[in-house]
CSV table of C-alpha atoms in Angstrom, one decimal:
chain,number,residue,atom,x,y,z
A,1,MET,CA,-0.1,-0.1,0.1
A,2,THR,CA,1.0,3.3,-1.1
A,3,THR,CA,1.0,5.4,2.3
A,4,THR,CA,1.2,9.8,2.5
A,5,THR,CA,5.5,9.1,3.1
A,6,ASP,CA,5.4,7.2,-0.5
A,7,LEU,CA,4.1,9.8,-2.8
A,8,VAL,CA,6.2,12.2,-5.1
A,9,SER,CA,5.2,15.8,-5.1
A,10,TYR,CA,2.4,16.9,-7.2
A,11,GLU,CA,4.6,19.5,-9.6
A,12,ASP,CA,6.7,16.2,-10.5
A,13,ALA,CA,3.7,14.1,-10.9
A,14,LEU,CA,2.4,16.6,-13.5
A,15,ALA,CA,5.7,16.5,-15.2
A,16,SER,CA,5.6,13.6,-16.4
A,17,TYR,CA,2.1,12.1,-16.7
A,18,ASP,CA,-1.2,13.6,-17.9
A,19,PRO,CA,-4.5,12.7,-15.1
A,20,VAL,CA,-7.5,11.7,-16.9
A,21,MET,CA,-10.5,11.2,-14.6
A,22,GLY,CA,-13.8,10.0,-14.7
A,23,LEU,CA,-16.8,11.2,-11.9
A,24,GLU,CA,-19.7,9.2,-10.9
A,25,VAL,CA,-22.2,11.7,-8.7
A,26,HIS,CA,-25.0,9.9,-6.9
A,27,VAL,CA,-28.1,12.3,-6.1
A,28,GLU,CA,-31.2,11.1,-3.6
A,29,LEU,CA,-34.0,12.6,-5.2
A,30,GLY,CA,-36.1,14.4,-2.7
A,31,THR,CA,-39.2,12.1,-3.6
A,32,LYS,CA,-41.6,11.4,-0.3
A,33,THR,CA,-41.6,7.6,-1.4
A,34,LYS,CA,-39.7,5.3,-2.5
A,35,MET,CA,-38.4,4.1,-6.0
A,36,PHE,CA,-40.0,0.9,-6.4
A,37,CYS,CA,-42.6,1.0,-3.2
A,38,GLY,CA,-44.5,3.0,-1.3
A,39,CYS,CA,-42.5,3.2,1.9
A,40,SER,CA,-41.5,6.9,3.2
A,41,THR,CA,-37.9,8.1,2.1
A,42,GLU,CA,-38.5,10.5,5.9
A,43,LEU,CA,-34.7,11.2,7.5
A,44,GLY,CA,-33.8,10.2,10.7
A,45,ARG,CA,-36.8,7.5,11.6
A,46,ASP,CA,-36.2,4.5,13.7
A,47,ALA,CA,-33.9,1.8,11.6
A,48,ASN,CA,-36.1,-0.8,9.5
A,49,THR,CA,-39.1,1.2,10.5
A,50,GLN,CA,-39.4,2.1,6.5
A,51,THR,CA,-39.9,-0.7,4.9
A,52,CYS,CA,-41.9,-3.3,3.3
A,53,PRO,CA,-42.0,-6.6,1.4
A,54,THR,CA,-40.6,-5.1,-1.7
A,55,CYS,CA,-37.5,-3.2,-0.8
A,56,LEU,CA,-36.4,-6.1,1.5
A,57,GLY,CA,-36.6,-8.3,-1.4
A,58,MET,CA,-39.2,-10.6,-0.3
A,59,PRO,CA,-40.0,-13.2,-2.2
A,60,GLY,CA,-43.3,-12.7,-4.6
A,61,ALA,CA,-43.1,-8.7,-3.4
A,62,LEU,CA,-43.3,-6.5,-7.3
A,63,PRO,CA,-41.7,-3.2,-7.9
A,64,VAL,CA,-43.8,-0.2,-8.8
A,65,VAL,CA,-42.3,2.7,-10.5
A,66,ASN,CA,-42.3,5.9,-8.7
A,67,ALA,CA,-43.5,8.4,-11.4
A,68,ILE,CA,-42.4,11.3,-9.6
A,69,GLY,CA,-38.6,9.8,-9.7
A,70,ILE,CA,-39.0,8.8,-13.5
A,71,GLU,CA,-39.5,12.9,-13.8
A,72,SER,CA,-36.5,13.9,-11.7
A,73,ALA,CA,-34.6,12.1,-13.8
A,74,ILE,CA,-36.1,13.6,-17.4
A,75,LYS,CA,-35.6,17.2,-15.7
A,76,ILE,CA,-31.7,16.4,-14.6
A,77,GLY,CA,-30.9,14.9,-18.1
A,78,LEU,CA,-32.4,18.0,-19.8
A,79,ALA,CA,-30.4,20.3,-17.4
A,80,LEU,CA,-27.2,18.5,-18.5
A,81,ASN,CA,-27.8,19.1,-22.0
A,82,CYS,CA,-28.7,15.2,-22.6
A,83,GLU,CA,-30.5,13.4,-25.1
A,84,ILE,CA,-33.3,12.0,-23.3
A,85,ALA,CA,-34.5,7.9,-24.4
A,86,GLU,CA,-37.7,7.6,-25.8
A,87,TRP,CA,-37.7,3.9,-24.6
A,88,CYS,CA,-35.0,2.4,-21.9
A,89,ARG,CA,-35.3,-0.6,-19.5
A,90,PHE,CA,-34.4,-1.2,-15.5
A,91,ALA,CA,-32.0,-3.9,-15.1
A,92,ARG,CA,-30.7,-6.3,-12.5
A,93,LYS,CA,-27.2,-5.0,-11.0
A,94,ASN,CA,-26.5,-8.6,-9.1
A,95,TYR,CA,-23.8,-8.9,-6.2
A,96,PHE,CA,-24.0,-10.2,-2.9
A,97,TYR,CA,-23.4,-7.5,0.0
A,98,PRO,CA,-25.6,-7.4,3.4
A,99,ASP,CA,-26.7,-3.6,2.8
A,100,MET,CA,-28.5,-5.3,-0.6
A,101,PRO,CA,-31.1,-7.1,0.9
A,102,LYS,CA,-32.5,-8.2,-2.6
A,103,ASN,CA,-28.8,-9.3,-3.3
A,104,PHE,CA,-29.1,-7.3,-6.6
A,105,GLN,CA,-29.9,-3.4,-7.2
A,106,THR,CA,-32.5,-2.4,-9.7
A,107,SER,CA,-30.6,-0.2,-11.9
A,108,GLN,CA,-29.9,1.2,-15.3
A,109,TYR,CA,-27.1,-0.8,-17.7
A,110,ASP,CA,-27.1,-0.2,-21.7
A,111,GLU,CA,-30.4,1.7,-21.8
A,112,PRO,CA,-29.9,5.1,-19.5
A,113,ILE,CA,-32.9,7.3,-18.8
A,114,ALA,CA,-30.6,9.8,-20.2
A,115,PHE,CA,-27.4,10.7,-22.2
A,116,ASP,CA,-24.5,12.4,-23.8
A,117,GLY,CA,-24.5,16.0,-22.3
A,118,TYR,CA,-22.4,18.1,-21.1
A,119,LEU,CA,-22.1,20.9,-18.1
A,120,ASP,CA,-20.0,23.7,-18.3
A,121,VAL,CA,-18.1,24.5,-15.3
A,122,GLN,CA,-16.1,27.8,-14.0
A,123,LEU,CA,-12.7,27.6,-12.3
A,124,GLU,CA,-11.6,30.0,-10.1
A,125,ASP,CA,-9.9,32.7,-12.5
A,126,GLY,CA,-13.5,32.7,-14.4
A,127,GLU,CA,-12.0,30.4,-16.8
A,128,THR,CA,-15.1,28.0,-18.2
A,129,PHE,CA,-14.4,23.9,-18.7
A,130,ARG,CA,-17.0,22.0,-20.2
A,131,VAL,CA,-17.2,18.1,-19.0
A,132,GLN,CA,-19.0,15.6,-21.1
A,133,ILE,CA,-21.6,13.7,-19.7
A,134,GLU,CA,-21.5,9.9,-20.6
A,135,ARG,CA,-24.7,9.1,-19.0
A,136,ALA,CA,-27.3,9.9,-15.9
A,137,HIS,CA,-29.1,6.5,-15.3
A,138,MET,CA,-31.7,5.8,-12.5
A,139,GLU,CA,-31.5,3.4,-9.4
A,140,GLU,CA,-32.2,2.5,-6.2
A,141,ASP,CA,-30.0,3.3,-2.8
A,142,THR,CA,-28.6,0.3,-0.9
A,143,GLY,CA,-29.1,0.0,3.2
A,144,LYS,CA,-26.5,1.6,5.7
A,145,SER,CA,-24.0,-0.6,7.3
A,146,THR,CA,-22.6,0.4,10.6
A,147,HIS,CA,-19.3,-1.8,11.9
A,148,VAL,CA,-19.5,-1.8,15.5
A,149,GLY,CA,-16.3,-2.7,17.5
A,150,GLY,CA,-13.2,-1.7,15.2
A,151,ALA,CA,-10.9,1.6,15.7
A,152,THR,CA,-11.9,2.9,12.5
A,153,GLY,CA,-15.9,2.5,11.9
A,154,ARG,CA,-15.3,-0.3,9.0
A,155,ILE,CA,-15.9,-3.6,8.4
A,156,HIS,CA,-11.7,-4.5,8.7
A,157,GLY,CA,-11.3,-5.2,12.2
A,158,ALA,CA,-15.2,-4.6,13.8
A,159,SER,CA,-16.6,-7.5,15.9
A,160,HIS,CA,-19.8,-6.6,14.2
A,161,SER,CA,-22.4,-4.6,11.6
A,162,LEU,CA,-25.6,-3.6,12.1
A,163,LEU,CA,-28.2,-2.8,9.3
A,164,ASP,CA,-30.6,-0.4,8.6
A,165,TYR,CA,-32.7,-0.8,5.6
A,166,ASN,CA,-34.6,2.4,5.4
A,167,ARG,CA,-32.1,4.2,2.8
A,168,ALA,CA,-32.8,1.2,1.0
A,169,GLY,CA,-34.9,2.1,-2.5
A,170,ILE,CA,-34.6,5.3,-2.2
A,171,PRO,CA,-34.1,7.1,-5.4
A,172,LEU,CA,-31.0,8.0,-7.4
A,173,ILE,CA,-29.7,9.6,-10.2
A,174,GLU,CA,-26.4,8.5,-11.0
A,175,ILE,CA,-24.5,11.0,-13.6
A,176,VAL,CA,-21.3,9.7,-14.9
A,177,THR,CA,-19.0,11.8,-17.0
A,178,LYS,CA,-17.1,10.6,-20.5
A,179,PRO,CA,-13.2,10.7,-19.5
A,180,ILE,CA,-12.6,14.1,-18.5
A,181,GLU,CA,-9.0,14.7,-20.3
A,182,GLY,CA,-6.6,18.4,-20.9
A,183,ALA,CA,-7.1,19.9,-17.5
A,184,GLY,CA,-3.8,19.2,-16.7
A,185,GLU,CA,-2.7,20.6,-13.3
A,186,ARG,CA,-5.9,22.1,-13.0
A,187,ALA,CA,-7.8,18.0,-12.8
A,188,PRO,CA,-8.4,18.4,-8.9
A,189,GLU,CA,-9.7,22.1,-9.2
A,190,VAL,CA,-12.3,20.9,-12.3
A,191,ALA,CA,-13.2,18.2,-10.3
A,192,ARG,CA,-14.4,20.1,-7.6
A,193,ALA,CA,-16.2,22.4,-9.7
A,194,TYR,CA,-18.1,20.0,-11.5
A,195,VAL,CA,-19.4,18.6,-8.4
A,196,ARG,CA,-20.3,22.2,-7.3
A,197,GLU,CA,-21.8,23.5,-10.2
A,198,LEU,CA,-23.7,19.7,-10.4
A,199,ARG,CA,-24.8,20.3,-7.1
A,200,GLU,CA,-26.1,23.8,-7.6
A,201,VAL,CA,-27.9,22.7,-10.9
A,202,ILE,CA,-29.4,19.8,-8.9
A,203,LYS,CA,-30.6,22.5,-6.1
A,204,ALA,CA,-32.2,24.9,-8.8
A,205,LEU,CA,-34.5,22.0,-10.4
A,206,GLY,CA,-35.7,21.1,-6.8
A,207,VAL,CA,-35.4,17.1,-6.9
A,208,SER,CA,-32.9,17.4,-4.0
A,209,GLU,CA,-31.2,18.8,-1.4
A,210,ALA,CA,-28.3,17.6,-2.3
A,211,ARG,CA,-26.4,17.7,1.2
A,212,MET,CA,-23.0,16.6,0.6
A,213,GLU,CA,-22.5,16.3,4.3
A,214,MET,CA,-26.1,14.2,5.4
A,215,GLY,CA,-25.5,11.5,1.8
A,216,GLN,CA,-27.6,13.1,-0.6
A,217,MET,CA,-25.2,13.8,-3.2
A,218,ARG,CA,-22.1,11.7,-3.2
A,219,CYS,CA,-18.7,11.4,-5.3
A,220,ASP,CA,-16.8,8.4,-7.0
A,221,VAL,CA,-13.5,9.9,-8.1
A,222,ASN,CA,-11.7,7.9,-10.7
A,223,LEU,CA,-8.5,8.5,-12.0
A,224,SER,CA,-5.4,7.4,-14.1
A,225,LEU,CA,-2.6,8.8,-15.3
A,226,ARG,CA,-0.7,8.1,-18.7
A,227,PRO,CA,2.5,9.1,-19.9
A,228,HIS,CA,3.1,12.5,-21.7
A,229,GLY,CA,2.0,11.9,-25.7
A,230,ARG,CA,0.4,8.3,-25.1
A,231,GLU,CA,-2.9,8.0,-26.0
A,232,LYS,CA,-3.9,4.9,-24.2
A,233,PHE,CA,-5.6,5.7,-21.2
A,234,GLY,CA,-3.5,4.3,-17.8
A,235,THR,CA,-5.2,1.8,-15.1
A,236,ARG,CA,-7.8,3.6,-13.0
A,237,SER,CA,-8.3,3.5,-9.3
A,238,GLU,CA,-12.2,4.5,-7.9
A,239,THR,CA,-12.4,6.8,-4.6
A,240,LYS,CA,-15.4,5.8,-3.4
A,241,ASN,CA,-18.4,7.8,-1.5
A,242,VAL,CA,-16.2,11.2,-1.2
A,243,ASN,CA,-19.2,13.7,0.4
A,244,SER,CA,-17.8,17.1,0.3
A,245,LEU,CA,-16.3,19.4,-2.5
A,246,ARG,CA,-13.0,19.8,-0.6
A,247,SER,CA,-12.6,16.0,-0.6
A,248,VAL,CA,-13.6,15.8,-4.1
A,249,GLU,CA,-10.5,18.1,-4.9
A,250,ARG,CA,-7.8,16.6,-2.1
A,251,ALA,CA,-8.6,12.8,-3.3
A,252,ALA,CA,-8.0,13.7,-6.9
A,253,ARG,CA,-5.0,15.4,-6.2
A,254,PHE,CA,-3.7,12.7,-3.7
A,255,GLU,CA,-4.5,9.7,-6.5
A,256,ILE,CA,-2.7,11.9,-8.8
A,257,MET,CA,1.0,11.2,-6.9
A,258,ARG,CA,0.0,7.9,-5.4
A,259,HIS,CA,-0.2,7.3,-9.1
A,260,ALA,CA,2.7,8.1,-10.1
A,261,ALA,CA,5.1,7.3,-7.3
A,262,VAL,CA,3.9,3.8,-8.3
A,263,LEU,CA,4.8,4.5,-11.6
A,264,ASN,CA,8.1,6.0,-11.2
A,265,ASP,CA,8.8,2.6,-9.5
A,266,GLY,CA,8.2,0.3,-11.9
A,267,GLY,CA,5.1,-1.0,-10.0
A,268,THR,CA,1.4,-1.3,-11.6
A,269,ILE,CA,-1.5,0.3,-10.5
A,270,ILE,CA,-4.5,-2.2,-9.6
A,271,GLN,CA,-8.0,-1.6,-10.5
A,272,GLU,CA,-9.6,-0.9,-7.2
A,273,THR,CA,-11.6,1.0,-5.1
A,274,ARG,CA,-10.3,2.9,-2.5
A,275,HIS,CA,-11.2,5.0,0.9
A,276,PHE,CA,-10.7,8.7,1.2
A,277,HIS,CA,-9.9,9.8,4.6
A,278,GLU,CA,-10.6,12.9,5.7
A,279,ASP,CA,-8.4,13.9,8.7
A,280,THR,CA,-5.2,13.1,6.3
A,281,GLY,CA,-6.5,13.8,2.7
A,282,SER,CA,-5.5,10.1,1.5
A,283,THR,CA,-6.8,6.8,0.1
A,284,THR,CA,-6.5,3.4,1.4
A,285,SER,CA,-7.3,0.3,-0.7
A,286,GLY,CA,-11.1,-1.4,-0.4
A,287,ARG,CA,-11.3,-4.2,-2.9
A,288,VAL,CA,-10.5,-5.2,-6.1
A,289,LYS,CA,-12.9,-3.6,-8.7
A,290,GLU,CA,-15.1,-5.1,-10.9
A,291,GLU,CA,-15.9,-5.3,-14.5
A,292,ALA,CA,-19.4,-4.4,-15.7
A,293,GLU,CA,-19.9,-8.3,-17.0
A,294,ASP,CA,-19.2,-8.8,-13.4
A,295,TYR,CA,-22.3,-8.1,-12.1
A,296,ARG,CA,-24.1,-10.3,-14.8
A,297,TYR,CA,-26.8,-7.6,-15.6
A,298,PHE,CA,-30.0,-8.7,-17.3
A,299,PRO,CA,-33.2,-6.4,-17.9
A,300,GLU,CA,-35.6,-6.5,-14.7
A,301,PRO,CA,-38.4,-8.8,-15.5
A,302,ASP,CA,-41.0,-7.5,-12.9
A,303,LEU,CA,-40.9,-3.8,-14.5
A,304,VAL,CA,-41.6,-2.4,-17.8
A,305,PRO,CA,-39.6,-0.5,-20.0
A,306,VAL,CA,-39.7,3.5,-19.5
A,307,ALA,CA,-40.7,5.3,-23.2
A,308,PRO,CA,-41.1,9.0,-21.7
A,309,SER,CA,-43.5,10.9,-24.9
A,310,ARG,CA,-41.6,13.3,-26.5
A,311,ALA,CA,-44.8,16.0,-25.6
A,312,TRP,CA,-44.0,15.2,-22.1
A,313,VAL,CA,-40.6,15.8,-22.3
A,314,GLU,CA,-40.9,19.2,-23.9
A,315,GLU,CA,-43.5,20.4,-21.3
A,316,ILE,CA,-40.9,19.2,-18.9
A,317,ARG,CA,-38.2,21.1,-20.8
A,318,ALA,CA,-40.3,24.1,-20.6
A,319,GLY,CA,-40.8,23.9,-17.1
A,320,LEU,CA,-37.1,23.9,-16.6
A,321,PRO,CA,-35.7,27.2,-13.8
A,322,GLU,CA,-33.0,29.4,-14.8
A,323,LEU,CA,-29.9,27.1,-14.2
A,324,PRO,CA,-27.4,28.2,-12.2
A,325,LEU,CA,-24.6,29.4,-14.9
A,326,ALA,CA,-27.2,31.3,-16.8
A,327,ARG,CA,-28.4,33.1,-13.7
A,328,ARG,CA,-25.0,34.1,-12.2
A,329,ASN,CA,-24.3,35.2,-15.8
A,330,ARG,CA,-27.2,37.4,-15.8
A,331,LEU,CA,-26.5,38.5,-12.2
A,332,VAL,CA,-22.5,39.5,-13.1
A,333,ALA,CA,-24.6,41.9,-15.5
A,334,GLU,CA,-27.0,43.3,-13.7
A,335,TRP,CA,-24.8,43.7,-10.4
A,336,GLY,CA,-22.1,45.4,-13.0
A,337,ILE,CA,-19.2,43.1,-11.6
A,338,THR,CA,-16.8,41.0,-12.3
A,339,ALA,CA,-16.7,37.0,-13.2
A,340,LEU,CA,-13.8,37.0,-10.8
A,341,ASP,CA,-16.4,38.8,-8.1
A,342,MET,CA,-18.9,36.5,-8.4
A,343,GLN,CA,-16.4,33.8,-7.7
A,344,SER,CA,-15.9,34.9,-4.6
A,345,ILE,CA,-19.7,35.4,-3.6
A,346,LEU,CA,-19.8,31.7,-4.5
A,347,ASN,CA,-16.8,30.6,-2.5
A,348,ALA,CA,-18.1,32.4,0.4
A,349,GLY,CA,-21.4,31.0,0.0
A,350,ALA,CA,-23.3,34.4,-0.1
A,351,LEU,CA,-25.2,34.0,-3.6
A,352,ASP,CA,-28.4,33.0,-2.7
A,353,LEU,CA,-28.6,35.0,0.5
A,354,ILE,CA,-27.4,38.2,-1.5
A,355,VAL,CA,-30.1,37.7,-3.7
A,356,ALA,CA,-32.8,37.3,-1.0
A,357,THR,CA,-32.0,40.4,0.6
A,358,ILE,CA,-32.0,42.8,-2.6
A,359,ASP,CA,-35.6,40.8,-2.8
A,360,ALA,CA,-36.4,42.3,0.3
A,361,GLY,CA,-35.7,45.6,-0.9
A,362,ALA,CA,-31.9,46.8,-0.4
A,363,ASP,CA,-29.6,47.4,-3.5
A,364,ALA,CA,-27.0,44.9,-4.6
A,365,ALA,CA,-24.4,47.1,-3.8
A,366,SER,CA,-25.2,47.2,-0.2
A,367,ALA,CA,-26.5,43.3,0.0
A,368,ARG,CA,-23.2,43.0,-0.9
A,369,LYS,CA,-21.3,44.9,0.8
A,370,TRP,CA,-22.9,43.7,4.1
A,371,TRP,CA,-23.0,39.7,3.0
A,372,MET,CA,-19.4,39.9,2.1
A,373,GLY,CA,-17.8,42.0,4.7
A,374,GLU,CA,-18.9,42.5,7.9
A,375,LEU,CA,-21.3,39.3,8.2
A,376,ALA,CA,-18.5,37.2,6.2
A,377,ARG,CA,-15.9,38.3,9.1
A,378,SER,CA,-18.6,37.0,11.5
A,379,ALA,CA,-19.1,33.5,10.5
A,380,ASN,CA,-15.9,33.3,9.8
A,381,GLU,CA,-14.7,34.2,13.7
A,382,SER,CA,-17.7,31.9,14.9
A,383,GLY,CA,-16.6,29.3,12.2
A,384,VAL,CA,-19.7,28.8,11.0
A,385,ALA,CA,-20.9,29.1,7.4
A,386,LEU,CA,-22.6,32.4,6.3
A,387,ASP,CA,-26.4,30.9,6.3
A,388,GLU,CA,-26.0,29.4,9.5
A,389,LEU,CA,-25.9,33.1,11.2
A,390,ALA,CA,-28.0,34.3,13.6
A,391,ILE,CA,-28.9,37.1,11.1
A,392,THR,CA,-31.7,36.6,7.7
A,393,PRO,CA,-32.2,39.0,4.6
A,394,VAL,CA,-34.9,40.3,5.6
A,395,GLN,CA,-33.0,42.0,8.8
A,396,VAL,CA,-29.4,42.9,6.5
A,397,ALA,CA,-32.2,44.5,4.0
A,398,ARG,CA,-33.3,47.1,7.0
A,399,VAL,CA,-30.4,47.8,8.1
A,400,ALA,CA,-29.3,49.0,4.8
A,401,GLU,CA,-32.2,50.8,4.4
A,402,LEU,CA,-31.6,52.5,7.9
A,403,VAL,CA,-27.9,53.5,6.0
A,404,LEU,CA,-29.6,54.6,3.1
A,405,LYS,CA,-31.9,57.0,5.1
A,406,GLY,CA,-28.8,58.4,7.1
A,407,ASP,CA,-30.8,57.0,10.3
A,408,LEU,CA,-27.5,54.8,10.6
A,409,ASN,CA,-23.6,55.1,9.3
A,410,ASP,CA,-21.5,52.0,8.9
A,411,LYS,CA,-20.1,52.3,12.1
A,412,LEU,CA,-23.2,52.1,14.0
A,413,ALA,CA,-24.7,49.5,11.7
A,414,ARG,CA,-22.0,46.9,12.2
A,415,GLN,CA,-23.2,47.5,16.1
A,416,VAL,CA,-26.4,46.8,14.8
A,417,ILE,CA,-25.8,43.8,13.2
A,418,GLU,CA,-23.2,42.6,16.6
A,419,GLY,CA,-26.9,43.3,17.8
A,420,VAL,CA,-29.1,41.0,16.0
A,421,LEU,CA,-26.0,38.4,16.2
A,422,ALA,CA,-26.2,38.6,19.6
A,423,GLY,CA,-30.1,37.7,19.9
A,424,GLU,CA,-31.0,41.4,21.2
A,425,GLY,CA,-33.9,41.3,18.4
A,426,GLY,CA,-34.3,42.6,15.2
A,427,PRO,CA,-32.1,45.8,13.7
A,428,ASP,CA,-35.3,48.2,14.7
A,429,GLU,CA,-35.0,47.0,18.6
A,430,VAL,CA,-31.3,47.2,18.7
A,431,VAL,CA,-31.2,50.6,17.3
A,432,ASP,CA,-33.5,51.5,19.8
A,433,LYS,CA,-32.0,49.6,23.1
A,434,ARG,CA,-28.6,50.6,22.1
A,435,GLY,CA,-29.6,54.0,21.4
A,436,LEU,CA,-27.6,54.3,18.0
A,437,LYS,CA,-29.6,56.6,15.7
A,438,VAL,CA,-27.3,58.9,13.7
A,439,VAL,CA,-27.3,62.6,15.4
A,440,SER,CA,-28.2,64.9,12.2
A,441,ASP,CA,-30.2,67.8,14.3
A,442,ASP,CA,-27.8,70.8,13.8
A,443,SER,CA,-28.9,71.7,17.6
A,444,ALA,CA,-27.9,68.7,18.7
A,445,LEU,CA,-24.3,68.7,16.9
A,446,GLY,CA,-23.8,72.5,17.7
A,447,THR,CA,-22.4,72.6,21.0
A,448,ALA,CA,-19.8,69.9,19.9
A,449,VAL,CA,-19.0,71.7,16.7
A,450,ASP,CA,-18.5,74.5,18.8
A,451,GLU,CA,-16.1,72.5,21.2
A,452,ALA,CA,-14.0,70.5,18.6
A,453,ILE,CA,-13.4,74.2,17.0
A,454,ALA,CA,-12.7,76.0,20.3
A,455,GLY,CA,-10.4,72.8,21.3
A,456,ASN,CA,-8.3,73.1,18.0
A,457,PRO,CA,-7.5,76.7,17.4
A,458,GLY,CA,-4.4,75.7,15.2
A,459,ILE,CA,-6.5,73.5,12.8
A,460,ALA,CA,-9.4,76.1,12.7
A,461,ASP,CA,-7.1,78.7,11.4
A,462,LYS,CA,-5.8,76.0,8.2
A,463,ILE,CA,-9.5,75.9,7.7
A,464,ARG,CA,-10.0,79.4,7.7
A,465,GLY,CA,-6.8,79.6,5.1
A,466,GLY,CA,-8.0,77.9,2.6
A,467,LYS,CA,-7.1,74.4,3.5
A,468,LEU,CA,-10.3,72.8,3.8
A,469,ALA,CA,-8.9,69.2,3.4
A,470,ALA,CA,-8.1,70.1,7.3
A,471,ALA,CA,-11.9,69.9,8.5
A,472,GLY,CA,-11.5,66.3,8.9
A,473,ALA,CA,-9.4,66.6,11.8
A,474,LEU,CA,-12.2,68.4,13.7
A,475,VAL,CA,-15.0,66.2,12.0
A,476,GLY,CA,-13.2,63.4,13.8
A,477,ALA,CA,-13.1,64.8,17.0
A,478,VAL,CA,-16.8,65.7,16.9
A,479,MET,CA,-17.6,62.4,15.7
A,480,LYS,CA,-15.6,60.8,19.0
A,481,ALA,CA,-17.3,63.2,21.0
A,482,THR,CA,-20.8,61.5,19.4
A,483,ARG,CA,-19.5,58.1,19.7
A,484,GLY,CA,-19.9,58.1,16.5
A,485,GLN,CA,-23.4,58.7,15.9
A,486,ALA,CA,-22.8,62.2,13.9
A,487,ASP,CA,-23.7,62.8,10.9
A,488,ALA,CA,-20.3,63.4,9.5
A,489,ALA,CA,-21.6,65.1,6.5
A,490,ARG,CA,-23.6,68.0,8.4
A,491,VAL,CA,-20.7,68.1,11.0
A,492,LYS,CA,-18.6,69.2,8.1
A,493,GLU,CA,-21.0,71.9,6.6
A,494,LEU,CA,-21.7,72.9,10.1
A,495,ILE,CA,-17.9,73.4,10.5
A,496,LEU,CA,-17.2,75.0,7.6
A,497,GLU,CA,-20.2,77.4,8.4
A,498,LYS,CA,-19.4,78.4,11.8
A,499,LEU,CA,-15.6,79.1,10.2
A,500,GLY,CA,-17.3,81.3,7.4
A,501,VAL,CA,-15.6,79.0,4.8
A,502,SER,CA,-17.4,77.9,1.7
A,503,GLU,CA,-16.1,75.0,-0.5
A,504,GLY,CA,-17.3,76.2,-3.5
């Protein structure tokens, strides 16, 4: 087994080899019932309470296809620019594993519902990379195995295993890319960007929440290396069930370095599945990978073929929402920002929050400013995601409105946000409780202005002599005296009036 100490450097690996990737993404559909029976798909229920003879594979139990599952598969295929099959069948994928109660998985083999598509993804620098899609096919999920008694939570070393079949039969769509070539040193970044864009597409379609941390979307990273100038692909490894964007990138990067180390030493890459370890960013061997013929696929005899009418497919196409890339390009133009600005917003997880804040009445610049500035800082300091902060887009829009009206300046607005995050109430409540409104009344400001002038006679003389820039020091003195609550623009006007100086 290659360990983390056996690797060559990433740069050295790329100097000799071209990486070729294939990404297989499984998406759990958000249907209310399972793919071939009426059992609930609700999460969090007691183990084995959402099962029936069909999803447990009892003799004589017959499956029935979930129509919403078919519709969701067609939506995904259309969003990925795929051809939609006019006729396709389910197949039995035969293999024994304890979490497969039927000893076969109902899937699709040579007749997928969607095929020959593509997805354009944007990289960190704004470059677009097109990933070709081989197929998107329907199948069912397996049960969940919990291995008990070992140190790693894996089957090796465990004393026994517990099986929960609640998940068995939940609808899945498996989306398989064609070989991804030509990415070079950016291959891991392309893998991450692809899975991220695919997740956004799935969420936009409303067919799944696609939460990777909950297993609703997971990626198998297939990777091989070939020497520069050679056309034939190398032997691939398949890192299974990677469940975060960062881990997809790390798994691809590690496997590039591991493959290169084996090949440089004259070794042979074994076609196998591998496990990714979050703590080390490394992979370890799983099992030798079967070929398709090892699964003894044959058509599922208990299910009729799926033959979606062209009229239905076009009806589904007409109802598709605006897809994420098109939406981002539109917002870039509407907001007057760059593609890199948008990339920063995406990386921060702020896009939907900013849009919701604009929908609540804020202007685009203000919404971006608060989410990407003060709130991003607070989230970073708290170690949480932006959407986990205790503040809503409506509340942020209200803060922006108070600033626009002149009731708050930026300093006071930051204090209001701090109060909202601390649970002191909405923006208006925090303003009232903390007494944070901007002071703009001339009578209230006059005394502070007089004291600033009297306390800084030298600066006042400079202003009278025409050095208007010196007024900033007096404005600062007034702001300090009023704890930052003075209207700075009005303070400057009063200072110049009292000193008999005109800006014009």
